[in-house]
Tab-separated table of C-alpha atoms and ligand atoms in Angstrom:
chain	number	residue	atom	x	y	z
A	1	MET	CA	-0.088	-0.164	0.182
A	2	PHE	CA	2.936	2.403	1.057
A	3	GLN	CA	5.146	0.741	-1.497
A	4	LYS	CA	7.163	3.365	-3.471
A	5	LYS	CA	6.183	6.724	-1.452
A	6	ARG	CA	8.945	8.729	-0.256
A	7	VAL	CA	9.229	9.953	3.060
A	8	LEU	CA	12.146	12.038	4.656
A	9	ILE	CA	13.377	11.982	8.461
A	10	ALA	CA	14.631	15.363	9.436
A	11	ILE	CA	15.813	15.125	12.735
A	12	GLY	CA	16.826	18.060	15.385
A	13	GLY	CA	18.855	18.090	18.534
A	14	GLY	CA	16.701	16.677	21.102
A	15	ILE	CA	16.990	13.838	23.553
A	16	ALA	CA	13.366	12.076	21.808
A	17	ALA	CA	15.362	11.704	18.412
A	18	TYR	CA	16.525	8.372	20.043
A	19	LYS	CA	13.096	7.592	19.974
A	20	ILE	CA	12.755	8.114	15.569
A	21	CYS	CA	14.874	5.325	15.420
A	22	GLU	CA	11.383	3.223	16.218
A	23	VAL	CA	9.322	5.275	13.519
A	24	VAL	CA	11.869	4.859	11.012
A	25	SER	CA	12.110	0.970	11.387
A	26	THR	CA	8.413	0.624	11.688
A	27	LEU	CA	7.793	2.868	8.342
A	28	PHE	CA	10.462	1.012	6.465
A	29	LYS	CA	8.243	-2.749	7.370
A	30	ILE	CA	5.247	-0.981	5.617
A	31	GLY	CA	7.234	-0.675	2.427
A	32	VAL	CA	7.845	3.083	2.967
A	33	GLU	CA	10.981	4.398	1.706
A	34	ILE	CA	12.866	6.462	3.964
A	35	LYS	CA	15.428	8.826	3.430
A	36	VAL	CA	17.124	10.327	6.971
A	37	ILE	CA	18.571	14.141	7.802
A	38	LEU	CA	20.101	14.445	10.798
A	39	THR	CA	21.332	18.024	12.413
A	40	ASN	CA	24.622	18.891	14.070
A	41	SER	CA	22.989	18.815	16.919
A	42	ALA	CA	20.874	15.586	16.537
A	43	GLN	CA	24.276	13.995	15.753
A	44	LYS	CA	24.292	14.578	19.609
A	45	PHE	CA	21.652	12.182	20.522
A	46	ILE	CA	21.967	9.569	17.984
A	47	THR	CA	24.551	8.447	15.266
A	48	PRO	CA	23.689	8.571	10.915
A	49	LEU	CA	24.891	4.679	11.112
A	50	SER	CA	21.455	3.726	13.198
A	51	LEU	CA	19.652	5.700	10.819
A	52	ALA	CA	21.527	4.675	7.523
A	53	THR	CA	20.931	1.277	8.915
A	54	LEU	CA	17.058	1.063	9.754
A	55	SER	CA	16.329	3.390	6.560
A	56	ARG	CA	18.561	1.403	4.223
A	57	HIS	CA	20.286	4.767	2.696
A	58	PRO	CA	22.746	6.955	3.425
A	59	ALA	CA	21.810	9.430	6.635
A	60	TYR	CA	22.181	13.119	5.223
A	61	THR	CA	24.473	15.130	7.739
A	62	ASP	CA	25.391	19.427	6.815
A	63	GLU	CA	28.211	17.208	5.768
A	64	ASN	CA	27.413	15.953	3.197
A	65	PHE	CA	26.037	18.987	1.897
A	66	TRP	CA	29.596	20.947	1.723
A	67	GLN	CA	30.791	18.025	0.160
A	68	SER	CA	31.212	18.702	-4.067
A	69	THR	CA	30.770	14.924	-4.913
A	70	HIS	CA	27.167	15.569	-5.749
A	71	PHE	CA	25.783	16.082	-9.494
A	72	ARG	CA	22.958	18.272	-8.243
A	73	PRO	CA	22.445	20.195	-4.947
A	74	LEU	CA	21.537	17.869	-2.074
A	75	HIS	CA	18.498	19.665	-0.420
A	76	ILE	CA	17.341	19.961	-4.264
A	77	ASP	CA	17.244	16.207	-5.013
A	78	LEU	CA	15.690	15.468	-1.592
A	79	GLY	CA	13.572	17.955	-1.366
A	80	GLU	CA	12.018	17.344	-4.750
A	81	TRP	CA	12.412	13.183	-3.649
A	82	ALA	CA	10.283	13.436	-0.941
A	83	ASP	CA	6.218	12.864	-0.950
A	84	LEU	CA	6.695	13.525	2.832
A	85	ILE	CA	8.521	15.363	5.226
A	86	VAL	CA	8.964	14.814	8.470
A	87	ILE	CA	10.660	16.983	11.542
A	88	ALA	CA	11.346	14.748	14.920
A	89	PRO	CA	11.942	15.892	17.169
A	90	LEU	CA	11.169	19.213	16.041
A	91	THR	CA	13.694	22.119	17.983
A	92	ALA	CA	12.730	25.600	19.084
A	93	ASN	CA	15.871	26.360	17.200
A	94	THR	CA	14.848	24.726	13.786
A	95	LEU	CA	11.280	25.870	14.533
A	96	ALA	CA	12.107	29.768	14.778
A	97	LYS	CA	13.810	29.100	11.018
A	98	LEU	CA	11.146	27.355	9.667
A	99	ALA	CA	8.996	30.599	11.021
A	100	TYR	CA	11.431	32.884	9.070
A	101	GLY	CA	12.096	30.935	6.466
A	102	MET	CA	15.746	30.798	7.287
A	103	ALA	CA	17.881	28.342	5.319
A	104	ASP	CA	21.630	27.659	7.039
A	105	ASN	CA	21.902	24.090	7.172
A	106	LEU	CA	21.079	21.161	5.285
A	107	LEU	CA	17.529	20.434	7.120
A	108	THR	CA	15.887	23.964	6.445
A	109	ASN	CA	17.601	24.168	2.968
A	110	THR	CA	15.557	20.958	2.109
A	111	VAL	CA	12.600	22.129	3.384
A	112	LEU	CA	12.982	25.341	1.030
A	113	ALA	CA	13.483	23.384	-2.044
A	114	SER	CA	10.902	21.244	-1.601
A	115	THR	CA	6.604	21.823	-1.376
A	116	CYS	CA	5.369	18.319	0.060
A	117	PRO	CA	2.953	18.872	3.239
A	118	ILE	CA	5.691	18.740	6.620
A	119	LEU	CA	4.492	16.750	9.383
A	120	LEU	CA	6.017	18.628	13.275
A	121	ALA	CA	6.374	16.297	16.181
A	122	PRO	CA	7.807	19.077	18.709
A	123	ALA	CA	9.881	17.886	21.471
A	124	MET	CA	11.327	20.147	24.249
A	125	ASN	CA	11.167	21.486	28.185
A	126	THR	CA	7.805	22.740	29.138
A	127	ASP	CA	9.154	26.322	29.391
A	128	MET	CA	10.610	26.344	26.656
A	129	TRP	CA	7.740	25.585	24.817
A	130	GLU	CA	5.239	27.719	26.719
A	131	GLN	CA	7.927	30.821	25.705
A	132	GLN	CA	5.961	33.290	24.021
A	133	ALA	CA	8.770	33.609	20.953
A	134	VAL	CA	8.353	29.561	20.733
A	135	GLN	CA	4.053	29.769	20.853
A	136	ARG	CA	4.949	32.769	18.162
A	137	ASN	CA	6.687	30.647	16.092
A	138	TRP	CA	4.632	27.397	16.393
A	139	GLN	CA	1.323	29.460	15.480
A	140	GLN	CA	3.072	31.304	12.408
A	141	VAL	CA	4.542	28.292	11.066
A	142	LEU	CA	0.961	26.601	11.576
A	143	THR	CA	-0.586	29.245	9.313
A	144	ASP	CA	1.072	28.327	6.157
A	145	GLY	CA	-0.860	25.127	4.569
A	146	ARG	CA	2.017	22.822	4.000
A	147	TYR	CA	2.881	22.100	7.672
A	148	HIS	CA	0.599	19.765	9.540
A	149	GLY	CA	1.413	20.225	13.172
A	150	MET	CA	1.141	17.492	15.972
A	151	CYS	CA	0.308	18.098	19.684
A	152	THR	CA	2.714	18.064	22.459
A	153	GLY	CA	1.873	15.279	25.253
A	154	LEU	CA	2.283	16.144	28.293
A	155	GLY	CA	4.452	13.542	30.750
A	156	LEU	CA	7.652	13.390	32.653
A	157	LEU	CA	10.403	15.332	30.459
A	158	ALA	CA	13.915	14.436	30.438
A	159	CYS	CA	15.054	17.425	32.481
A	160	ASP	CA	13.140	15.449	35.478
A	161	ARG	CA	10.002	18.031	35.081
A	162	VAL	CA	6.425	16.351	34.184
A	163	GLY	CA	4.695	18.808	31.773
A	164	ALA	CA	3.707	19.956	28.489
A	165	GLY	CA	5.952	19.554	25.617
A	166	ARG	CA	6.679	15.600	25.480
A	167	MET	CA	7.109	14.320	21.728
A	168	ALA	CA	3.811	12.446	20.224
A	169	GLU	CA	5.274	8.393	21.019
A	170	PRO	CA	6.290	6.624	17.151
A	171	PRO	CA	3.142	5.250	16.778
A	172	GLU	CA	1.346	8.803	16.650
A	173	ILE	CA	3.330	9.859	14.010
A	174	ILE	CA	3.731	6.612	12.126
A	175	THR	CA	-0.211	6.869	11.892
A	176	TYR	CA	-0.114	10.767	11.239
A	177	VAL	CA	2.547	9.784	8.258
A	178	GLN	CA	0.243	6.735	7.074
A	179	SER	CA	-3.041	9.528	6.925
A	180	LEU	CA	-0.996	12.091	5.140
A	181	LEU	CA	0.304	9.298	2.762
A	182	HIS	CA	-3.466	8.450	1.882
A	183	THR	CA	-4.241	12.052	1.429
A	184	ALA	CA	-1.024	13.747	0.418
A	185	GLY	CA	-1.611	16.218	2.944
A	186	LYS	CA	-5.467	17.262	1.589
A	187	ARG	CA	-7.193	18.991	4.790
A	188	ASP	CA	-10.929	18.299	3.735
A	189	LEU	CA	-12.514	18.146	7.162
A	190	VAL	CA	-11.125	21.866	8.176
A	191	GLY	CA	-14.171	22.994	10.248
A	192	LYS	CA	-15.774	20.437	10.368
A	193	LYS	CA	-16.610	18.854	13.901
A	194	VAL	CA	-16.857	15.278	13.859
A	195	LEU	CA	-18.357	12.999	17.146
A	196	ILE	CA	-17.597	9.168	17.269
A	197	SER	CA	-18.376	6.496	19.573
A	198	ALA	CA	-16.187	3.535	19.984
A	199	GLY	CA	-15.739	0.018	21.182
A	200	GLY	CA	-18.633	-2.288	23.033
A	201	THR	CA	-20.329	-1.261	25.579
A	202	ARG	CA	-20.363	-3.256	29.600
A	203	GLU	CA	-23.381	-3.627	31.035
A	204	TYR	CA	-23.051	-4.759	34.872
A	205	LEU	CA	-25.041	-6.864	36.882
A	206	ASP	CA	-22.685	-6.173	39.838
A	207	PRO	CA	-19.309	-4.801	40.260
A	208	VAL	CA	-17.204	-7.080	38.409
A	209	ARG	CA	-19.785	-8.674	35.823
A	210	PHE	CA	-20.980	-7.436	32.574
A	211	ILE	CA	-22.651	-8.658	29.378
A	212	GLY	CA	-20.484	-7.081	26.657
A	213	ASN	CA	-19.084	-7.984	23.011
A	214	PRO	CA	-15.440	-8.512	21.805
A	215	SER	CA	-15.087	-4.673	19.914
A	216	THR	CA	-12.118	-2.702	21.004
A	217	GLY	CA	-13.046	0.334	19.542
A	218	LYS	CA	-9.744	0.303	16.891
A	219	MET	CA	-12.301	1.390	13.963
A	220	GLY	CA	-13.861	4.061	16.231
A	221	LEU	CA	-10.003	5.032	17.103
A	222	ALA	CA	-8.825	4.726	13.661
A	223	LEU	CA	-11.789	7.339	12.542
A	224	ALA	CA	-10.875	9.894	14.982
A	225	GLN	CA	-7.326	9.457	13.820
A	226	ALA	CA	-8.191	10.115	10.115
A	227	ALA	CA	-10.885	13.017	11.176
A	228	LEU	CA	-8.285	14.810	13.057
A	229	HIS	CA	-5.147	14.389	10.704
A	230	ARG	CA	-7.857	16.142	7.684
A	231	GLY	CA	-8.250	18.986	9.816
A	232	ALA	CA	-11.539	18.138	11.847
A	233	SER	CA	-11.635	18.763	15.910
A	234	VAL	CA	-13.052	15.233	16.854
A	235	THR	CA	-15.052	14.257	19.985
A	236	LEU	CA	-14.508	10.482	20.294
A	237	VAL	CA	-17.109	8.938	23.002
A	238	HIS	CA	-15.377	5.783	23.862
A	239	SER	CA	-15.365	2.460	26.130
A	240	PRO	CA	-12.975	1.102	28.186
A	241	ALA	CA	-10.061	0.703	25.834
A	242	SER	CA	-6.581	-0.523	25.537
A	243	TRP	CA	-5.411	1.651	23.202
A	244	ASP	CA	-4.530	5.989	24.105
A	245	VAL	CA	-6.526	8.632	23.063
A	246	PRO	CA	-4.276	10.606	19.926
A	247	LEU	CA	-3.189	14.006	21.574
A	248	GLY	CA	-6.022	16.410	20.218
A	249	VAL	CA	-9.188	14.481	20.446
A	250	GLN	CA	-11.446	15.200	22.812
A	251	ALA	CA	-12.132	12.028	24.753
A	252	ILE	CA	-15.346	10.862	27.021
A	253	SER	CA	-14.920	7.829	28.940
A	254	VAL	CA	-17.989	5.839	29.269
A	255	VAL	CA	-19.138	2.049	29.999
A	256	SER	CA	-22.796	1.743	29.808
A	257	ALA	CA	-25.361	1.986	26.286
A	258	ASP	CA	-26.694	4.789	29.497
A	259	GLN	CA	-23.669	6.686	29.396
A	260	MET	CA	-22.636	6.579	25.718
A	261	ARG	CA	-26.443	7.460	25.007
A	262	ALA	CA	-26.529	10.391	27.226
A	263	SER	CA	-22.973	11.603	25.750
A	264	MET	CA	-23.621	11.392	22.303
A	265	VAL	CA	-27.070	13.209	22.609
A	266	GLU	CA	-25.290	15.657	25.047
A	267	TYR	CA	-22.305	16.589	21.941
A	268	LEU	CA	-24.666	16.006	19.036
A	269	PRO	CA	-26.267	19.229	18.520
A	270	ASN	CA	-22.396	20.646	18.210
A	271	ALA	CA	-21.284	18.229	15.155
A	272	ASP	CA	-21.761	17.830	12.042
A	273	MET	CA	-21.067	14.323	11.166
A	274	ILE	CA	-21.584	11.873	13.374
A	275	ILE	CA	-20.496	8.377	13.029
A	276	MET	CA	-21.996	5.866	15.430
A	277	SER	CA	-18.527	2.982	14.930
A	278	ALA	CA	-19.439	1.763	18.265
A	279	ALA	CA	-20.826	-2.111	19.552
A	280	VAL	CA	-23.271	-1.218	22.005
A	281	ALA	CA	-25.512	-3.614	23.401
A	282	ASP	CA	-28.705	-4.748	22.957
A	283	VAL	CA	-30.036	-5.702	26.413
A	284	LYS	CA	-28.802	-5.009	30.209
A	285	PRO	CA	-29.265	-6.787	33.489
A	286	ARG	CA	-32.898	-5.545	34.768
A	287	GLU	CA	-31.099	-5.567	38.386
A	288	TYR	CA	-27.636	-4.137	39.410
A	289	SER	CA	-26.244	-4.833	42.739
A	290	GLN	CA	-24.326	-3.068	44.415
A	291	GLN	CA	-21.919	-5.603	46.261
A	292	LYS	CA	-20.607	-8.459	44.331
A	293	LEU	CA	-22.819	-11.367	44.356
A	294	PRO	CA	-21.739	-14.822	46.261
A	295	LYS	CA	-21.629	-17.442	43.023
A	296	LYS	CA	-24.181	-19.674	44.690
A	297	LEU	CA	-26.729	-16.131	44.590
A	298	LEU	CA	-26.148	-15.782	40.919
A	299	PRO	CA	-29.229	-15.772	39.192
A	300	GLN	CA	-30.195	-19.280	36.977
A	301	ALA	CA	-31.548	-17.407	34.675
A	302	LEU	CA	-30.602	-13.305	34.048
A	303	PRO	CA	-33.811	-10.847	33.892
A	304	LEU	CA	-32.942	-8.527	30.966
A	305	GLU	CA	-33.930	-5.369	29.368
A	306	PRO	CA	-33.524	-3.688	26.034
A	307	VAL	CA	-31.355	-0.662	26.296
A	308	PRO	CA	-31.849	2.528	24.121
A	309	ASP	CA	-30.817	2.449	20.329
A	310	ILE	CA	-28.541	5.340	20.500
A	311	VAL	CA	-28.091	6.041	16.761
A	312	ALA	CA	-32.529	5.858	15.922
A	313	GLU	CA	-32.812	8.630	18.920
A	314	LEU	CA	-29.647	10.357	17.155
A	315	ALA	CA	-31.322	10.422	13.979
A	316	ARG	CA	-34.681	11.777	15.311
A	317	LEU	CA	-32.116	14.469	16.684
A	318	LYS	CA	-30.336	15.101	14.285
A	319	GLN	CA	-30.744	18.408	12.241
A	320	PRO	CA	-30.442	18.323	8.232
A	321	HIS	CA	-26.975	19.804	7.862
A	322	GLN	CA	-25.747	16.713	10.023
A	323	GLN	CA	-24.740	13.802	8.463
A	324	LEU	CA	-25.162	10.266	10.756
A	325	ILE	CA	-23.653	6.974	9.460
A	326	GLY	CA	-24.125	3.918	11.339
A	327	PHE	CA	-21.748	0.289	11.330
A	328	ALA	CA	-23.282	-2.533	10.879
A	329	ALA	CA	-21.031	-6.086	11.856
A	330	GLN	CA	-22.689	-8.794	10.417
A	331	THR	CA	-21.909	-12.410	9.694
A	332	GLY	CA	-22.763	-13.948	6.232
A	333	ASP	CA	-24.886	-12.090	4.468
A	334	ILE	CA	-23.808	-8.314	5.055
A	335	VAL	CA	-25.941	-6.154	2.999
A	336	THR	CA	-29.425	-6.972	3.254
A	337	PRO	CA	-29.437	-6.384	7.121
A	338	ALA	CA	-27.544	-3.137	6.504
A	339	LEU	CA	-29.329	-1.784	4.168
A	340	GLU	CA	-32.250	-2.562	6.493
A	341	LYS	CA	-31.043	-0.557	9.569
A	342	LEU	CA	-29.801	2.264	6.810
A	343	HIS	CA	-33.925	3.144	6.325
A	344	SER	CA	-35.292	1.872	9.414
A	345	LYS	CA	-32.550	3.969	11.759
A	346	ASN	CA	-33.201	6.905	9.131
A	347	LEU	CA	-29.138	6.734	9.028
A	348	ASP	CA	-27.386	8.920	5.961
A	349	ALA	CA	-24.820	5.821	5.793
A	350	ILE	CA	-24.219	2.586	6.960
A	351	ILE	CA	-21.236	0.557	6.713
A	352	ALA	CA	-21.460	-3.098	6.401
A	353	ASN	CA	-18.471	-4.989	8.079
A	354	PRO	CA	-17.846	-8.957	8.001
A	355	ILE	CA	-17.120	-10.201	11.433
A	356	ASP	CA	-16.788	-14.053	10.273
A	357	GLU	CA	-14.009	-13.499	7.916
A	358	PRO	CA	-10.537	-13.929	8.415
A	359	ASP	CA	-8.514	-10.498	9.482
A	360	SER	CA	-11.506	-8.374	10.117
A	361	GLY	CA	-13.883	-7.115	11.951
A	362	PHE	CA	-13.277	-7.170	15.850
A	363	GLY	CA	-10.161	-6.897	17.019
A	364	SER	CA	-8.359	-6.940	14.389
A	365	ASP	CA	-6.044	-3.644	12.750
A	366	ASN	CA	-7.791	-4.555	9.122
A	367	ASN	CA	-10.310	-4.241	8.141
A	368	ARG	CA	-12.975	-4.759	4.905
A	369	ALA	CA	-16.360	-3.655	4.673
A	370	ILE	CA	-19.470	-2.130	2.182
A	371	PHE	CA	-20.313	1.481	2.287
A	372	LEU	CA	-24.115	1.383	1.892
A	373	ASP	CA	-25.984	5.259	1.778
A	374	LYS	CA	-29.622	6.519	1.505
A	375	GLN	CA	-28.800	8.096	-2.443
A	376	GLY	CA	-27.931	4.148	-3.116
A	377	GLN	CA	-24.852	4.392	-3.369
A	378	ARG	CA	-22.109	1.544	-2.754
A	379	ILE	CA	-19.077	1.446	-2.259
A	380	GLU	CA	-16.685	-1.745	-1.717
A	381	ILE	CA	-13.814	-1.497	0.235
A	382	SER	CA	-11.568	-4.285	0.343
A	383	PRO	CA	-9.591	-5.551	3.180
A	384	CYS	CA	-6.674	-2.863	4.242
A	385	SER	CA	-6.047	-1.137	7.665
A	386	LYS	CA	-8.580	0.214	9.744
A	387	LEU	CA	-6.576	3.898	9.537
A	388	GLN	CA	-6.806	3.243	5.847
A	389	MET	CA	-10.698	2.105	5.716
A	390	ALA	CA	-11.540	5.247	8.052
A	391	HIS	CA	-9.800	6.916	4.933
A	392	HIS	CA	-11.370	5.765	2.282
A	393	ILE	CA	-15.163	6.289	4.233
A	394	PHE	CA	-13.722	10.302	4.837
A	395	ASP	CA	-13.239	10.329	1.134
A	396	VAL	CA	-17.245	9.838	0.436
A	397	LEU	CA	-17.946	11.770	3.210
A	398	ALA	CA	-16.697	14.723	2.866
A	399	LYS	CA	-17.840	14.892	-0.761
A	400	LYS	CA	-21.107	14.973	0.328
B	1	LIG	O1	-26.179	-3.419	16.838
B	1	LIG	P1	-26.697	-3.113	15.311
B	1	LIG	O2	-26.017	-3.997	14.183
B	1	LIG	O3	-27.913	-2.869	15.096
B	1	LIG	O4	-26.194	-1.319	15.233
B	1	LIG	C1	-26.241	-0.627	13.746
B	1	LIG	C2	-25.925	0.652	14.046
B	1	LIG	O5	-26.582	0.861	15.490
B	1	LIG	C3	-24.349	1.113	14.708
B	1	LIG	O6	-23.951	2.195	14.253
B	1	LIG	C4	-24.189	0.699	16.420
B	1	LIG	O7	-23.256	1.401	16.670
B	1	LIG	C5	-26.396	1.288	16.435
B	1	LIG	N1	-26.781	0.890	17.704
B	1	LIG	C6	-27.006	1.654	18.988
B	1	LIG	N2	-27.202	1.682	20.015
B	1	LIG	C7	-27.858	0.274	20.232
B	1	LIG	C8	-26.958	-0.725	18.716
B	1	LIG	C9	-27.055	-0.158	18.255
B	1	LIG	O8	-26.443	3.254	18.764
B	1	LIG	N3	-28.400	0.465	21.028
């Protein structure tokens, strides 16, 4: 999928530089061609040899920039070669140079000699990151549509402080790179508010036992990432999950269908696009015991009652400008029941996906589906990663 895609990774001088080995190694494994530039200060933290070995290309430094062995200037070659540039860690120094269009080393010359999208992952000490000058440069750089800025995280920094300025973790950088390779940097969801539900709800009968399902929320997570990377502001209502919510996404954590319903109804008025990818329970135990039930007191038969049909309620509440999209996880014939839900629940579109096929559905990193909408459109999405599928879905929805 990413064969022939070319990513230039430019490493600045910060301790987070050591994490870039993982980014390079993972991108190489999924078929991306990678070249690396290191600034002089980056080489104090990590060696060109490590990056050359992982990327299977020479790793370029300012020393190469000033060598006379190239037939064409190196920064022009690298700038023209790249489909995407990633600057990580982005230091205060490099950021300031980008803000002013300076070109005093291989990295900054290459940026000016290129036209592709650029992903920025800043990393610095909290006080440095929060300096007015740094924030001003950051805002300045982001006014240029080429630059896609990643949020910094909160956490323990190398200076032993806990605060803002921590570089986004490698998996998040890798996901963002995959998004930008799909969209070529297109931001077709800017100004859109996207509300997504994810994961399987849990209906407890006592503090330890619940009725649930195997949904891990990975499809909803992928939708949130894809929407964020296309410029949307994203709210993700999710059940207990083993993954981290992407930086920059507003996360609302819920457990039961009733809680999910309350949050979805609360955030609905503000949303332009609502995607119910959660696997909501259909029933819940009629009684809840505050204390753990001893084994011998467990009921022989469990009285159940229905949970609210969230998406049907959202359909009743939504305004004409809002798009409401459901998911239908099915076995066997996936189209007929999905079409029935599309119409009976009054949705704008539904994504039917099989849960009885290998490497798709619950828990898998991959999926396949058929997109169906109320205008009668039917689009097959062949097996791909859940992130890729999320982008295929937004490719259609963004045009509506
Ligand atoms: O479970 P089912 O296949 O009917 O789900 C179809 C759609 O309805 C999904 O988008 C799911 O998130 C939504 N749903 C819901 N509330 C329920 C059950 C399902 O919103 N109680």
